[in-house]
Coordinates of C-alpha atoms in Angstrom, one line a residue:
X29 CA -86.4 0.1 -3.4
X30 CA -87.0 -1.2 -6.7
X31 CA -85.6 -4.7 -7.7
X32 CA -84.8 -5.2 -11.3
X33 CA -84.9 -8.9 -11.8
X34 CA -81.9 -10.1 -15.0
X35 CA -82.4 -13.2 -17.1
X36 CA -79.5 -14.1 -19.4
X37 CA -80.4 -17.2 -21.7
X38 CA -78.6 -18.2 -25.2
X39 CA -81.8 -19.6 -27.0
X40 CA -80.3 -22.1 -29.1
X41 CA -80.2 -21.1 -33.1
X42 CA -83.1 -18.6 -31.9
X43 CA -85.4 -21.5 -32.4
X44 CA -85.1 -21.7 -36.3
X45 CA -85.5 -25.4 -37.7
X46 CA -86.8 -26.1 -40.8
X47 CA -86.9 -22.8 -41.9
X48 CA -89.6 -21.8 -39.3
X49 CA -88.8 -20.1 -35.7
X50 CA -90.6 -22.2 -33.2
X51 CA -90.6 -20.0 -30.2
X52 CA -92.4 -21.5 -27.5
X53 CA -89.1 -23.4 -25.8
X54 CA -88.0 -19.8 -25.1
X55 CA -91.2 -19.6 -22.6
X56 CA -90.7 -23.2 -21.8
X57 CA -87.1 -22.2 -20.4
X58 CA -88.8 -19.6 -18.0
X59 CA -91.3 -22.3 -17.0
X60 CA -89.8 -22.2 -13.1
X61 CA -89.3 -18.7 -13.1
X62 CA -92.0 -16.5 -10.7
X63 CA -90.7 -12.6 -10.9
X64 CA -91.3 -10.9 -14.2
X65 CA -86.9 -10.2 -15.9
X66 CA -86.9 -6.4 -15.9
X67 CA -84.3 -7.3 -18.8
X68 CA -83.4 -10.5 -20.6
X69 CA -80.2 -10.7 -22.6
X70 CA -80.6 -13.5 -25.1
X71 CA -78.0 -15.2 -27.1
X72 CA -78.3 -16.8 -30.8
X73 CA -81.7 -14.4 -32.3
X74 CA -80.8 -16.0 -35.5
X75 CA -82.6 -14.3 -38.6
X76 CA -85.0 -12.6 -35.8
X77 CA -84.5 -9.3 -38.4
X78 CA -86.9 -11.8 -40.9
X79 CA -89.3 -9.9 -42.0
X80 CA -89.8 -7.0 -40.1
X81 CA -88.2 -8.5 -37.3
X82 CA -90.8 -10.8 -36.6
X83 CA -89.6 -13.4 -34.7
X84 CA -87.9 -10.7 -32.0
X85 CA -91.7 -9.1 -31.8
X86 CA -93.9 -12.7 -31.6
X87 CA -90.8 -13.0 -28.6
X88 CA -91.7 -10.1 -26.7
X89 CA -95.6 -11.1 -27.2
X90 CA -95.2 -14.9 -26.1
X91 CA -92.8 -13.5 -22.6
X92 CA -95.4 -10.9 -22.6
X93 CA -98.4 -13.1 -22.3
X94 CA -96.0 -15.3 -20.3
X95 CA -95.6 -12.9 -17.7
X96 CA -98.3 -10.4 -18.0
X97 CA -95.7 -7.9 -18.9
X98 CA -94.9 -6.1 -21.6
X99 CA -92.1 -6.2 -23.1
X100 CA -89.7 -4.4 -26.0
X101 CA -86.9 -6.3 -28.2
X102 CA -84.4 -4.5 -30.1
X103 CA -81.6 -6.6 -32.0
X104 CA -77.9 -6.1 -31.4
X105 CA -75.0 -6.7 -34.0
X106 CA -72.9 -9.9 -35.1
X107 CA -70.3 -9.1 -37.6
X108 CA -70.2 -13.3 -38.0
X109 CA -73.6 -13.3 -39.2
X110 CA -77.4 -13.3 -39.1
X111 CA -77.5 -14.5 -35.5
X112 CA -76.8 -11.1 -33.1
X113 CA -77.9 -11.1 -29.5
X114 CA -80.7 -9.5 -28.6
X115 CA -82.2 -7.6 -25.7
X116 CA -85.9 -7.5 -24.4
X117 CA -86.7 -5.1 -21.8
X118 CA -90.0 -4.0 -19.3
X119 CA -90.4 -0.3 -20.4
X120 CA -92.5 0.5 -16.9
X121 CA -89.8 -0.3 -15.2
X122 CA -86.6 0.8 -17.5
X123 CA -86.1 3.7 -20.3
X124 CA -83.5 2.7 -23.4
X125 CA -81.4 5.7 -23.8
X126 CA -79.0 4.2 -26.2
X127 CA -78.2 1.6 -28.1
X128 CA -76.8 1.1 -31.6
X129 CA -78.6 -0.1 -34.6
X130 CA -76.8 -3.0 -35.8
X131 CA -76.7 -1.3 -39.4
X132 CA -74.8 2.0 -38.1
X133 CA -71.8 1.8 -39.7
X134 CA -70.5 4.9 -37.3
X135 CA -71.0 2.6 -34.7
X136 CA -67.9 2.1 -32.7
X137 CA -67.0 -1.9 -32.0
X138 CA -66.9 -1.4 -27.7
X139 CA -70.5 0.4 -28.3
X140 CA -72.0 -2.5 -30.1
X141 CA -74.7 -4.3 -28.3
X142 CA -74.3 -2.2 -25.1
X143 CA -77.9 -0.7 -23.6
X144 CA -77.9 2.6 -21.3
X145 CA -80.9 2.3 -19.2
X146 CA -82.7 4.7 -16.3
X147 CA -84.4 3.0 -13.7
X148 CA -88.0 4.9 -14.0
X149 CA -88.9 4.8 -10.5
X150 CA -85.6 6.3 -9.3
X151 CA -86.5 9.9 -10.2
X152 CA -89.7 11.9 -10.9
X153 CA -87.8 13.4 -14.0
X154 CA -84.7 12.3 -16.4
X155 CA -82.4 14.3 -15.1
X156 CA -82.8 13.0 -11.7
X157 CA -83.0 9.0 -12.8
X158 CA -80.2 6.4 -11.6
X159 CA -78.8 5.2 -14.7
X160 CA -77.0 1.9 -15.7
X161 CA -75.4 0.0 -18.7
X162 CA -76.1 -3.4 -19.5
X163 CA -74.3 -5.3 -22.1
X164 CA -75.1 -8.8 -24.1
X165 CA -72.0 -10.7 -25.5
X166 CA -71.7 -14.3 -27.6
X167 CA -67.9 -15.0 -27.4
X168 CA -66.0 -16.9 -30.6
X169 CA -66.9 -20.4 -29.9
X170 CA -64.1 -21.7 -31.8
X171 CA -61.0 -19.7 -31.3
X172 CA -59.4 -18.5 -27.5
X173 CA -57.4 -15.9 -29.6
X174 CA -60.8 -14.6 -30.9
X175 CA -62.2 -14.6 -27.1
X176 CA -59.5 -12.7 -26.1
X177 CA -60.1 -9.8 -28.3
X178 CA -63.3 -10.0 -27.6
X179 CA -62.9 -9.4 -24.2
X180 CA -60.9 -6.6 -24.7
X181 CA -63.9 -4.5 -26.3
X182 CA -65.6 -5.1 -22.6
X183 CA -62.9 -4.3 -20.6
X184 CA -63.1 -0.2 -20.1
X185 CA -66.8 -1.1 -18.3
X186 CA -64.6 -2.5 -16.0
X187 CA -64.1 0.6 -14.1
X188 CA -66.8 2.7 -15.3
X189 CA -68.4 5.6 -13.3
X190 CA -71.8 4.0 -14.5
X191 CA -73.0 0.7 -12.7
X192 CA -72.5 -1.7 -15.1
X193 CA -73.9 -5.7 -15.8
X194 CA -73.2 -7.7 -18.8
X195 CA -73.9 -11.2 -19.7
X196 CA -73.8 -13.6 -22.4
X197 CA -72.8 -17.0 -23.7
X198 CA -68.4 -16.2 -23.5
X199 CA -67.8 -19.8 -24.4
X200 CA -65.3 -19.9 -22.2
X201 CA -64.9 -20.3 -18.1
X202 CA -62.5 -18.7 -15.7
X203 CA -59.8 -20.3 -13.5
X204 CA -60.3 -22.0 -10.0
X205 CA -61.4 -24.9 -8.6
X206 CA -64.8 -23.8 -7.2
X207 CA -65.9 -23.6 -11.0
X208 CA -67.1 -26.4 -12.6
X209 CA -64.5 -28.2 -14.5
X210 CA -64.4 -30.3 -17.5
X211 CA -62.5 -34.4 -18.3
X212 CA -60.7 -33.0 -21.3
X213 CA -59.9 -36.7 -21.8
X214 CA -63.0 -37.6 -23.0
X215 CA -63.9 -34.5 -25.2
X216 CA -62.4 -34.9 -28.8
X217 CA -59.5 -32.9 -30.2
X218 CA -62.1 -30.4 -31.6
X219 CA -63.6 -29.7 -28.9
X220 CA -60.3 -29.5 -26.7
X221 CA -58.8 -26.7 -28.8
X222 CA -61.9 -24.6 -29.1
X223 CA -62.6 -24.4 -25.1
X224 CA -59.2 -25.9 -23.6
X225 CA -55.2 -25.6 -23.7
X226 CA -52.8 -27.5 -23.9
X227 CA -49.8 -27.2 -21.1
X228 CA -46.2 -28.2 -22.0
X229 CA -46.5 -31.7 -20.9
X230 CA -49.4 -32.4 -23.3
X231 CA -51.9 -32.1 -20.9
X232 CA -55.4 -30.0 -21.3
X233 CA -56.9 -27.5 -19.5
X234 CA -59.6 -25.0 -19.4
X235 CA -58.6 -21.8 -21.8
X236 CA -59.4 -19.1 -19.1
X237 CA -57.4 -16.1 -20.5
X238 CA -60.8 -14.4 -22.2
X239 CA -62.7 -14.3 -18.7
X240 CA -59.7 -14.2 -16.6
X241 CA -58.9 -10.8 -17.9
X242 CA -62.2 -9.3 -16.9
X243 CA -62.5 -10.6 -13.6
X244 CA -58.7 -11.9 -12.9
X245 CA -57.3 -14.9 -12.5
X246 CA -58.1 -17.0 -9.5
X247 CA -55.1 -16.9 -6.7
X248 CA -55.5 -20.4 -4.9
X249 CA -53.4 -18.9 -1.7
X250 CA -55.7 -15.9 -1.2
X251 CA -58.6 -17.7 -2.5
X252 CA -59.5 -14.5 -4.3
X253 CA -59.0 -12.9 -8.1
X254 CA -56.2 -11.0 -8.6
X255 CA -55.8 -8.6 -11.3
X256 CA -58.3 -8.3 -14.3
X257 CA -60.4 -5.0 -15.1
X258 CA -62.6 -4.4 -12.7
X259 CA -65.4 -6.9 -13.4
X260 CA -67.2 -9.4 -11.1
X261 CA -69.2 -12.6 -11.5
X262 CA -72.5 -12.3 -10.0
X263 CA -72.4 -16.5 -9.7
X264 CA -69.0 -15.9 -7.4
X265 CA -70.6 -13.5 -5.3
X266 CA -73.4 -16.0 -4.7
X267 CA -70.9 -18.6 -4.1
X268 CA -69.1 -15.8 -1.5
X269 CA -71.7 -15.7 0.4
X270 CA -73.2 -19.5 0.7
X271 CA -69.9 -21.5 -0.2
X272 CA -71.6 -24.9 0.5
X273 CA -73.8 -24.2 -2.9
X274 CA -71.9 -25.5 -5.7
X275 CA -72.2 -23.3 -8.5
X276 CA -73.4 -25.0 -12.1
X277 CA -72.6 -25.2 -15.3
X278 CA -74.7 -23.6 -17.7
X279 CA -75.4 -25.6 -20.4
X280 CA -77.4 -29.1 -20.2
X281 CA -76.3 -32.7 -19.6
X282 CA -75.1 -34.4 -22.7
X283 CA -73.9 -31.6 -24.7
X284 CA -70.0 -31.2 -23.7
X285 CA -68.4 -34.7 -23.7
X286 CA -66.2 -34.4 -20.1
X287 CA -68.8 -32.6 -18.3
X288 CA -70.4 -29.0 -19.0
X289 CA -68.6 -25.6 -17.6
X290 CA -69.9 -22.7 -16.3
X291 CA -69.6 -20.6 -19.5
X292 CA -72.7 -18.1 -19.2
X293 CA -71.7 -15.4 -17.5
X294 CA -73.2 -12.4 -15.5
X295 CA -70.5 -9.5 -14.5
X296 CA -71.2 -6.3 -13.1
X297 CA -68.8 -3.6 -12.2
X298 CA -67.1 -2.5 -9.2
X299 CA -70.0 0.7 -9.4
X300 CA -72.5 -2.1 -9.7
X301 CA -71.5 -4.2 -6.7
X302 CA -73.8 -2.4 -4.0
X303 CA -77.1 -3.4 -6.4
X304 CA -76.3 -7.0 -6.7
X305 CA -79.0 -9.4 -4.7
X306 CA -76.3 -12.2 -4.5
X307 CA -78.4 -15.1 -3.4
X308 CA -81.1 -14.8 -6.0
X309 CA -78.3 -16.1 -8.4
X310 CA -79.7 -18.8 -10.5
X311 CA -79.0 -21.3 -13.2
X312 CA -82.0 -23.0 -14.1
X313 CA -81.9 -26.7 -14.9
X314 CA -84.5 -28.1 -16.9
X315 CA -87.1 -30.5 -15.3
X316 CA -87.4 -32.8 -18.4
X317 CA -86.5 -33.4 -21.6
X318 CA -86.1 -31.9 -24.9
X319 CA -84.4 -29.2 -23.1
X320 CA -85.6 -25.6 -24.4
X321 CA -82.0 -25.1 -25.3
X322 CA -78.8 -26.5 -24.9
X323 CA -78.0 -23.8 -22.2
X324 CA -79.3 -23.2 -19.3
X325 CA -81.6 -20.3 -18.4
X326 CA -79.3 -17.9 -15.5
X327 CA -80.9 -15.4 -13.6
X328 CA -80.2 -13.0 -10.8
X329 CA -81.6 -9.7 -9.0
X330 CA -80.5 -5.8 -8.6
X331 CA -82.3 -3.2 -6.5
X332 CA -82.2 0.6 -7.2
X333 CA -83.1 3.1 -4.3
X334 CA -86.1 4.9 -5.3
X335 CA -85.3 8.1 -4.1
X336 CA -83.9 11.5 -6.5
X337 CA -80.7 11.2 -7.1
X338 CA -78.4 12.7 -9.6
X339 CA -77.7 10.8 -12.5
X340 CA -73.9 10.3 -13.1
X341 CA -72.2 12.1 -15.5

C-alpha cells in the first residue's frame, strides 16, 4: 500500500511584500507537519513566473530541504491575473502526465489547472499504473455569481471514471450546521455580500450555492447531502466518522469579522472515496503569531494498492 499524503495551503499573496518574495512562512506553515505531501496545491503564487519562475523553484528547494524530498512546481492559470495556483509534487512517488501550460491558448477552461498523475509504485510499467486527477482552484472572492460558474467548470469530475481530489481556497462554505458558521452581524456590508446572502426578511446568511452544487446541499432530516455532482468533502468524511471533532475553519483568528468559515476545501470523487484516509484530515492552526498566512494549512491522506492494475481508460 502506498499512502500519498495531500497538503492544500493558499500562501497569502505568494509571500510578495515589498517587491521581494519572502518564502520561508510557506515552511513555517508545515512547521507541525511529520509525513513528507506527495502533492501540495497552493493558492495565491503571485508573480512566481518572475524571472524564470523563480520564486515557484526557490519553493520547491526550501519544502525540499524542509522535508528531505524533492520536489517539482509547475504554475497553473488565472485569467484575473499574475497570481495562478500552483502545484508541487514528489516525482518518486507520482509521474505528471498532463497538465496545461498557463500560456496555451488551446487550452480548454475545465482543463486548466487540472494534473493527471500515476502512482509510480502501482505498476512496474505505464500501462499498468493506477492513475488519478488532482485539481487546484482559487474561487472569485468577491462575487457568488462568479463562484458559481466557477464551480460549474469542476463539476463533470464529479462522476469521473478517474479517482479524482481537488482543493483550493473556494471562498465560499457549504450548508449545514456541523460547518463552522459566521455572525454576519458583525462583518461589514462588504464583506456580507462577497461571502453571505441576504434572505427576504433582511437577514444574512452563508452564500452556499458554489459548493453546494458540488457536494449538495445539506438535508437537516437525513442529516446527509442531497443532490450535487458527485463530489465529497474529505473534512465531512472525517467528521462521519468521529462526529464529536468539530471541524475548523480554515483561515486564522482575526481575519473574518463574525468568525472564520470553513472555506478551503478538499473534494474527491465518488471513484476516489475508497483511497481516502478519513481521520488523517487536518487543518493546521498556527502555534503563534505572525501567522504564515491568513489560511490555514489543510492536509489529509490517500493510499493506492501497489499491486498491477490496469489503468482506466
Amino acid at each position: 500500500m502506498t499512502r500519498i499524503s495531500i497538503a492544500l495551503f493558499n500562501f497569502e499573496n505568494g509571500g510578495l511584500r515589498d517587491g521581494h518574495h519572502y518564502l520561508k512562512p510557506l515552511v513555517d506553515a508545515f512547521r507541525e507537519v511529520t509525513t513528507p505531501p506527495a502533492l501540495i496545491l497552493l493558492c495565491e503564487a503571485k508573480q512566481w513566473q518572475a524571472n524564470g519562475n523563480q520564486p515557484l523553484h526557490q519553493a520547491a528547494e526550501l519544502l525540499a530541504d524542509r522535508f528531505a524530498t524533492p520536489y517539482v512546481g509547475v504554475l497553473g492559470h488565472d485569467p484575473r491575473g499574475p497570481m495562478p495556483p500552483a502545484i508541487l509534487y514528489d516525482p518518486t512517488l507520482l509521474t505528471l502526465r498532463s497538465w496545461y501550460d498557463p500560456a496555451d491558448r488551446n487550452a480548454f477552461d475545465d482543463k486548466r489547472n487540472v494534473a493527471h498523475f500515476a502512482v509510480r509504485s502501482s505498476g512496474e510499467h505505464p500501462d499498468s499504473r493506477t492513475e488519478f486527477l488532482a485539481f487546484v482552484a482559487h474561487w472569485d472572492v468577491h462575487c457568488g455569481i462568479r463562484r458559481r460558474q466557477q464551480a460549474a467548470l469542476l463539476d463533470r469530475y464529479g462522476d469521473a471514471p478517474l479517482p479524482v481530489i481537488g482543493g483550493g481556497d473556494l471562498n465560499a462554505t457549504a450548508s449545514g450546521p456541523h460547518l463552522p458558521q459566521r455572525d454576519w452581524t458583525i462583518a461589514n456590508y462588504r464583506a456580507r455580500r462577497q461571502k453571505g446572502q441576504r434572505m427576504p426578511d433582511g437577514t444574512w446568511v452563508a452564500d452556499t450555492d458554489a459548493v453546494d452544487h458540488l457536494v449538495g446541499r445539506w438535508n437537516p432530516h437525513a442529516r446527509t447531502r442531497t443532490d450535487g455532482c458527485g463530489f465529497h468533502s474529505v473534512a465531512e468524511l472525517a467528521w462521519q466518522a468521529d462526529p464529536a471533532a468539530a471541524l475548523l475553519p480554515t483561515v486564522n483568528d482575526d481575519v473574518d469579522a463574525g468568525g472564520g468559515l470553513l472555506i478551503d476545501w478538499l473534494l474527491v470523487n465518488s471513484a476516489m472515496l475508497a483511497h481516502v484516509i478519513p481521520h488523517t484530515y487536518r487543518v493546521h492552526v498556527p502555534l503563534c503569531r505572525p501567522y504564515p498566512s491568513d489560511h490555514r494549512l489543510v492536509t489529509a491522506d490517500l493510499h493506492f494498492d501497489t499491486l498491477n492494475t490496469p489503468s482506466s481508460p
